[in-house]
């Protein structure tokens, strides 16, 4: 075993497997795949420092990537989905080591518990999705953190699935401004959107976007802390 493979075995990573929901029903599947590739390219560029291996399309409308343990996982997933407009995704997130050397340019061919757990996670989303509401799940954490994080993910998914097109566009614009916290300058954000601060306030109030941002940002912190604890165990 070479040095890179040994290092992969000792380090915890976050594997992500995702797919486009109901992609086979799309009238323009080729256009959807092109949009997916563009979204992955954008995420790979924006979060390059957080990626152990770049996101790639693996089969049809399925894709995967490998993240470093300090990555803002849920922000990355939100940015990716926002880049796809109104096309929803499922995500399986897996925590674990890697059993093979990692090619930073692509995650295809990489194998190990991080991806095994991610596969288990997305399979469970297919099988148990709370009436099509839950679309993100994590596997590979300890028995204390994993169920709590998954319940909070389900709640945040529920908030997001209730958004109107305008509310989704508002959220996507905040992500474009690199806002991933509930504490931000609403006046400045409103000006960038070309609306009044009062109009933005109303959108935020009705949609629960700030609650969503707060919960997802806290989940990012919780996951990073959990990974640090597991790595040191």
mmCIF file of C-alpha atoms in Angstrom:
data_model
loop_
_atom_site.group_PDB
_atom_site.id
_atom_site.type_symbol
_atom_site.label_atom_id
_atom_site.label_comp_id
_atom_site.label_asym_id
_atom_site.label_seq_id
_atom_site.Cartn_x
_atom_site.Cartn_y
_atom_site.Cartn_z
ATOM 1 C CA UNK A 1 0.000 0.000 0.000
ATOM 2 C CA UNK A 2 1.448 3.376 -0.989
ATOM 3 C CA UNK A 3 1.652 6.436 1.275
ATOM 4 C CA UNK A 4 -1.431 8.120 -0.228
ATOM 5 C CA UNK A 5 -3.588 5.036 0.363
ATOM 6 C CA UNK A 6 -2.355 4.709 3.954
ATOM 7 C CA UNK A 7 -3.172 8.382 4.616
ATOM 8 C CA UNK A 8 -6.673 7.898 3.179
ATOM 9 C CA UNK A 9 -7.242 4.992 5.566
ATOM 10 C CA UNK A 10 -6.324 7.125 8.591
ATOM 11 C CA UNK A 11 -8.346 10.236 7.665
ATOM 12 C CA UNK A 12 -12.102 10.690 7.887
ATOM 13 C CA UNK A 13 -13.817 12.113 4.817
ATOM 14 C CA UNK A 14 -17.353 13.051 3.853
ATOM 15 C CA UNK A 15 -18.653 11.269 0.786
ATOM 16 C CA UNK A 16 -21.650 12.716 -1.055
ATOM 17 C CA UNK A 17 -23.842 10.848 -3.523
ATOM 18 C CA UNK A 18 -26.739 12.709 -5.089
ATOM 19 C CA UNK A 19 -29.260 12.377 -7.870
ATOM 20 C CA UNK A 20 -31.915 14.430 -9.628
ATOM 21 C CA UNK A 21 -35.438 13.636 -8.480
ATOM 22 C CA UNK A 22 -37.846 12.388 -11.178
ATOM 23 C CA UNK A 23 -35.209 13.017 -13.849
ATOM 24 C CA UNK A 24 -36.653 10.357 -16.149
ATOM 25 C CA UNK A 25 -39.839 12.399 -16.441
ATOM 26 C CA UNK A 26 -38.009 15.504 -17.647
ATOM 27 C CA UNK A 27 -38.838 16.442 -21.231
ATOM 28 C CA UNK A 28 -35.313 17.744 -21.860
ATOM 29 C CA UNK A 29 -33.027 15.236 -20.155
ATOM 30 C CA UNK A 30 -29.983 16.317 -22.157
ATOM 31 C CA UNK A 31 -30.509 19.901 -21.019
ATOM 32 C CA UNK A 32 -30.932 18.702 -17.426
ATOM 33 C CA UNK A 33 -27.637 16.821 -17.597
ATOM 34 C CA UNK A 34 -25.900 19.872 -19.032
ATOM 35 C CA UNK A 35 -27.323 21.975 -16.192
ATOM 36 C CA UNK A 36 -26.133 19.384 -13.676
ATOM 37 C CA UNK A 37 -22.621 19.452 -15.121
ATOM 38 C CA UNK A 38 -22.587 23.254 -14.978
ATOM 39 C CA UNK A 39 -23.761 23.162 -11.347
ATOM 40 C CA UNK A 40 -21.050 20.665 -10.403
ATOM 41 C CA UNK A 41 -18.422 22.775 -12.162
ATOM 42 C CA UNK A 42 -19.562 25.836 -10.203
ATOM 43 C CA UNK A 43 -19.422 23.972 -6.890
ATOM 44 C CA UNK A 44 -16.012 22.513 -7.712
ATOM 45 C CA UNK A 45 -14.679 26.007 -8.386
ATOM 46 C CA UNK A 46 -16.297 27.765 -5.428
ATOM 47 C CA UNK A 47 -15.434 25.118 -2.834
ATOM 48 C CA UNK A 48 -12.154 23.845 -4.290
ATOM 49 C CA UNK A 49 -10.311 24.194 -0.979
ATOM 50 C CA UNK A 50 -12.877 21.985 0.753
ATOM 51 C CA UNK A 51 -12.853 19.126 -1.766
ATOM 52 C CA UNK A 52 -10.760 15.991 -1.434
ATOM 53 C CA UNK A 53 -12.044 14.909 -4.869
ATOM 54 C CA UNK A 54 -14.140 16.937 -7.294
ATOM 55 C CA UNK A 55 -17.822 16.291 -7.926
ATOM 56 C CA UNK A 56 -18.474 14.308 -11.099
ATOM 57 C CA UNK A 57 -21.454 12.722 -12.829
ATOM 58 C CA UNK A 58 -21.196 8.974 -12.297
ATOM 59 C CA UNK A 59 -24.215 7.406 -13.979
ATOM 60 C CA UNK A 60 -27.124 9.075 -15.708
ATOM 61 C CA UNK A 61 -28.298 11.794 -13.343
ATOM 62 C CA UNK A 62 -26.315 10.584 -10.332
ATOM 63 C CA UNK A 63 -23.205 12.361 -9.098
ATOM 64 C CA UNK A 64 -20.682 12.141 -6.290
ATOM 65 C CA UNK A 65 -17.885 14.031 -4.601
ATOM 66 C CA UNK A 66 -15.532 13.630 -1.657
ATOM 67 C CA UNK A 67 -15.213 16.409 0.912
ATOM 68 C CA UNK A 68 -12.608 17.181 3.518
ATOM 69 C CA UNK A 69 -13.777 16.831 7.148
ATOM 70 C CA UNK A 70 -13.732 20.613 7.634
ATOM 71 C CA UNK A 71 -15.996 21.278 4.625
ATOM 72 C CA UNK A 72 -19.296 23.201 5.021
ATOM 73 C CA UNK A 73 -21.178 20.162 3.765
ATOM 74 C CA UNK A 74 -24.740 21.449 3.873
ATOM 75 C CA UNK A 75 -23.851 24.800 2.358
ATOM 76 C CA UNK A 76 -22.237 22.934 -0.537
ATOM 77 C CA UNK A 77 -25.391 20.865 -1.056
ATOM 78 C CA UNK A 78 -27.591 23.962 -0.964
ATOM 79 C CA UNK A 79 -25.401 25.826 -3.455
ATOM 80 C CA UNK A 80 -25.416 22.838 -5.790
ATOM 81 C CA UNK A 81 -29.203 22.528 -5.717
ATOM 82 C CA UNK A 82 -29.666 26.287 -6.066
ATOM 83 C CA UNK A 83 -27.563 26.231 -9.236
ATOM 84 C CA UNK A 84 -30.090 23.778 -10.682
ATOM 85 C CA UNK A 85 -32.977 26.220 -10.342
ATOM 86 C CA UNK A 86 -36.177 24.396 -9.497
ATOM 87 C CA UNK A 87 -34.814 20.881 -10.016
ATOM 88 C CA UNK A 88 -34.781 19.080 -6.633
ATOM 89 C CA UNK A 89 -32.119 16.572 -5.604
ATOM 90 C CA UNK A 90 -31.628 13.762 -3.127
ATOM 91 C CA UNK A 91 -28.411 13.587 -1.141
ATOM 92 C CA UNK A 92 -26.741 10.768 0.729
ATOM 93 C CA UNK A 93 -23.908 11.894 2.995
ATOM 94 C CA UNK A 94 -21.430 9.369 4.358
ATOM 95 C CA UNK A 95 -18.701 9.733 6.960
ATOM 96 C CA UNK A 96 -15.713 7.416 6.938
ATOM 97 C CA UNK A 97 -12.227 6.640 5.737
ATOM 98 C CA UNK A 98 -11.182 5.755 2.195
ATOM 99 C CA UNK A 99 -9.763 2.385 1.200
ATOM 100 C CA UNK A 100 -8.235 3.516 -2.101
ATOM 101 C CA UNK A 101 -5.959 6.372 -3.183
ATOM 102 C CA UNK A 102 -7.817 9.625 -3.861
ATOM 103 C CA UNK A 103 -7.627 11.395 -7.207
ATOM 104 C CA UNK A 104 -8.386 15.078 -6.465
ATOM 105 C CA UNK A 105 -9.568 15.659 -10.042
ATOM 106 C CA UNK A 106 -12.416 13.163 -9.833
ATOM 107 C CA UNK A 107 -14.087 10.951 -7.251
ATOM 108 C CA UNK A 108 -14.863 8.112 -9.679
ATOM 109 C CA UNK A 109 -12.888 5.010 -8.733
ATOM 110 C CA UNK A 110 -12.466 6.060 -5.114
ATOM 111 C CA UNK A 111 -13.852 3.534 -2.651
ATOM 112 C CA UNK A 112 -14.176 3.144 1.078
ATOM 113 C CA UNK A 113 -16.524 3.571 4.053
ATOM 114 C CA UNK A 114 -17.227 7.255 3.251
ATOM 115 C CA UNK A 115 -18.902 6.258 -0.014
ATOM 116 C CA UNK A 116 -20.388 3.035 1.376
ATOM 117 C CA UNK A 117 -22.170 5.086 4.023
ATOM 118 C CA UNK A 118 -23.208 7.714 1.454
ATOM 119 C CA UNK A 119 -24.748 4.963 -0.689
ATOM 120 C CA UNK A 120 -26.599 3.588 2.327
ATOM 121 C CA UNK A 121 -27.820 7.111 3.144
ATOM 122 C CA UNK A 122 -29.244 7.894 -0.291
ATOM 123 C CA UNK A 123 -30.813 4.437 -0.487
ATOM 124 C CA UNK A 124 -32.588 5.142 2.792
ATOM 125 C CA UNK A 125 -33.880 8.456 1.375
ATOM 126 C CA UNK A 126 -35.371 6.533 -1.553
ATOM 127 C CA UNK A 127 -37.033 4.084 0.835
ATOM 128 C CA UNK A 128 -38.083 6.389 3.681
ATOM 129 C CA UNK A 129 -38.686 9.981 2.617
ATOM 130 C CA UNK A 130 -41.512 11.217 4.876
ATOM 131 C CA UNK A 131 -44.028 11.695 2.057
ATOM 132 C CA UNK A 132 -41.401 13.082 -0.352
ATOM 133 C CA UNK A 133 -40.277 15.716 2.163
ATOM 134 C CA UNK A 134 -36.950 14.315 3.422
ATOM 135 C CA UNK A 135 -34.251 14.438 0.769
ATOM 136 C CA UNK A 136 -30.993 14.444 2.734
ATOM 137 C CA UNK A 137 -29.618 11.826 5.126
ATOM 138 C CA UNK A 138 -26.284 11.036 6.721
ATOM 139 C CA UNK A 139 -24.701 7.736 7.736
ATOM 140 C CA UNK A 140 -21.447 6.770 9.466
ATOM 141 C CA UNK A 141 -21.626 8.916 12.603
ATOM 142 C CA UNK A 142 -21.920 7.737 16.197
ATOM 143 C CA UNK A 143 -25.227 6.586 17.676
ATOM 144 C CA UNK A 144 -25.759 9.894 19.495
ATOM 145 C CA UNK A 145 -25.071 12.455 16.751
ATOM 146 C CA UNK A 146 -26.439 10.653 13.691
ATOM 147 C CA UNK A 147 -30.159 10.451 14.566
ATOM 148 C CA UNK A 148 -30.231 14.023 15.868
ATOM 149 C CA UNK A 149 -28.539 15.420 12.760
ATOM 150 C CA UNK A 150 -30.865 13.398 10.527
ATOM 151 C CA UNK A 151 -33.950 14.677 12.341
ATOM 152 C CA UNK A 152 -32.739 18.270 11.967
ATOM 153 C CA UNK A 153 -31.978 17.651 8.294
ATOM 154 C CA UNK A 154 -35.528 16.346 7.835
ATOM 155 C CA UNK A 155 -36.940 19.465 9.486
ATOM 156 C CA UNK A 156 -34.836 21.797 7.339
ATOM 157 C CA UNK A 157 -35.803 19.838 4.218
ATOM 158 C CA UNK A 158 -39.448 20.285 5.207
ATOM 159 C CA UNK A 159 -39.006 24.060 5.421
ATOM 160 C CA UNK A 160 -37.270 24.211 2.052
ATOM 161 C CA UNK A 161 -39.835 22.071 0.217
ATOM 162 C CA UNK A 162 -42.573 24.538 1.158
ATOM 163 C CA UNK A 163 -40.933 27.492 -0.593
ATOM 164 C CA UNK A 164 -42.491 29.218 -3.577
ATOM 165 C CA UNK A 165 -40.431 29.919 -6.698
ATOM 166 C CA UNK A 166 -39.857 33.482 -5.488
ATOM 167 C CA UNK A 167 -38.661 32.283 -2.090
ATOM 168 C CA UNK A 168 -36.288 29.778 -3.721
ATOM 169 C CA UNK A 169 -34.930 32.569 -5.919
ATOM 170 C CA UNK A 170 -34.425 34.751 -2.846
ATOM 171 C CA UNK A 171 -32.513 31.964 -1.105
ATOM 172 C CA UNK A 172 -30.421 31.325 -4.219
ATOM 173 C CA UNK A 173 -29.533 35.025 -4.382
ATOM 174 C CA UNK A 174 -28.372 34.960 -0.763
ATOM 175 C CA UNK A 175 -26.155 31.985 -1.583
ATOM 176 C CA UNK A 176 -24.821 33.900 -4.583
ATOM 177 C CA UNK A 177 -23.855 36.660 -2.133
ATOM 178 C CA UNK A 178 -22.091 33.966 -0.064
ATOM 179 C CA UNK A 179 -24.513 34.395 2.793
ATOM 180 C CA UNK A 180 -25.000 31.234 4.848
ATOM 181 C CA UNK A 181 -26.034 32.621 8.205
ATOM 182 C CA UNK A 182 -29.141 34.238 9.615
ATOM 183 C CA UNK A 183 -27.066 37.257 10.667
ATOM 184 C CA UNK A 184 -26.469 39.414 7.592
ATOM 185 C CA UNK A 185 -26.989 42.950 6.309
ATOM 186 C CA UNK A 186 -30.536 42.810 4.955
ATOM 187 C CA UNK A 187 -30.386 46.331 3.540
ATOM 188 C CA UNK A 188 -27.318 45.491 1.457
ATOM 189 C CA UNK A 189 -28.794 42.177 0.320
ATOM 190 C CA UNK A 190 -32.054 43.858 -0.690
ATOM 191 C CA UNK A 191 -30.197 46.479 -2.717
ATOM 192 C CA UNK A 192 -28.295 43.746 -4.556
ATOM 193 C CA UNK A 193 -31.605 42.028 -5.346
ATOM 194 C CA UNK A 194 -33.131 45.273 -6.577
ATOM 195 C CA UNK A 195 -35.913 45.265 -3.989
ATOM 196 C CA UNK A 196 -36.657 47.230 -0.833
ATOM 197 C CA UNK A 197 -35.513 46.106 2.597
ATOM 198 C CA UNK A 198 -39.181 45.822 3.569
ATOM 199 C CA UNK A 199 -39.870 43.459 0.653
ATOM 200 C CA UNK A 200 -36.918 41.276 1.628
ATOM 201 C CA UNK A 201 -38.036 41.299 5.267
ATOM 202 C CA UNK A 202 -41.453 40.002 4.228
ATOM 203 C CA UNK A 203 -39.958 37.233 2.105
ATOM 204 C CA UNK A 204 -37.683 36.143 4.936
ATOM 205 C CA UNK A 205 -40.500 36.248 7.481
ATOM 206 C CA UNK A 206 -42.998 34.218 5.449
ATOM 207 C CA UNK A 207 -40.525 31.638 4.113
ATOM 208 C CA UNK A 208 -38.529 30.838 7.235
ATOM 209 C CA UNK A 209 -35.318 31.308 5.233
ATOM 210 C CA UNK A 210 -33.467 32.750 8.229
ATOM 211 C CA UNK A 211 -34.526 29.807 10.408
ATOM 212 C CA UNK A 212 -33.362 27.472 7.642
ATOM 213 C CA UNK A 213 -30.002 29.237 7.348
ATOM 214 C CA UNK A 214 -29.462 29.205 11.103
ATOM 215 C CA UNK A 215 -30.258 25.502 11.405
ATOM 216 C CA UNK A 216 -28.124 24.469 8.422
ATOM 217 C CA UNK A 217 -25.168 26.580 9.539
ATOM 218 C CA UNK A 218 -25.446 25.021 13.002
ATOM 219 C CA UNK A 219 -25.581 21.575 11.408
ATOM 220 C CA UNK A 220 -22.362 22.360 9.532
ATOM 221 C CA UNK A 221 -20.672 23.244 12.826
ATOM 222 C CA UNK A 222 -22.103 20.195 14.594
ATOM 223 C CA UNK A 223 -20.900 17.836 11.870
ATOM 224 C CA UNK A 224 -17.399 19.333 11.806
ATOM 225 C CA UNK A 225 -17.166 19.005 15.605
ATOM 226 C CA UNK A 226 -18.458 15.420 15.472
ATOM 227 C CA UNK A 227 -15.841 14.529 12.854
ATOM 228 C CA UNK A 228 -13.091 16.044 14.986
ATOM 229 C CA UNK A 229 -14.270 14.014 17.977
ATOM 230 C CA UNK A 230 -14.426 10.779 15.972
ATOM 231 C CA UNK A 231 -11.006 11.367 14.439
ATOM 232 C CA UNK A 232 -9.539 11.840 17.908
ATOM 233 C CA UNK A 233 -11.303 8.845 19.435
#
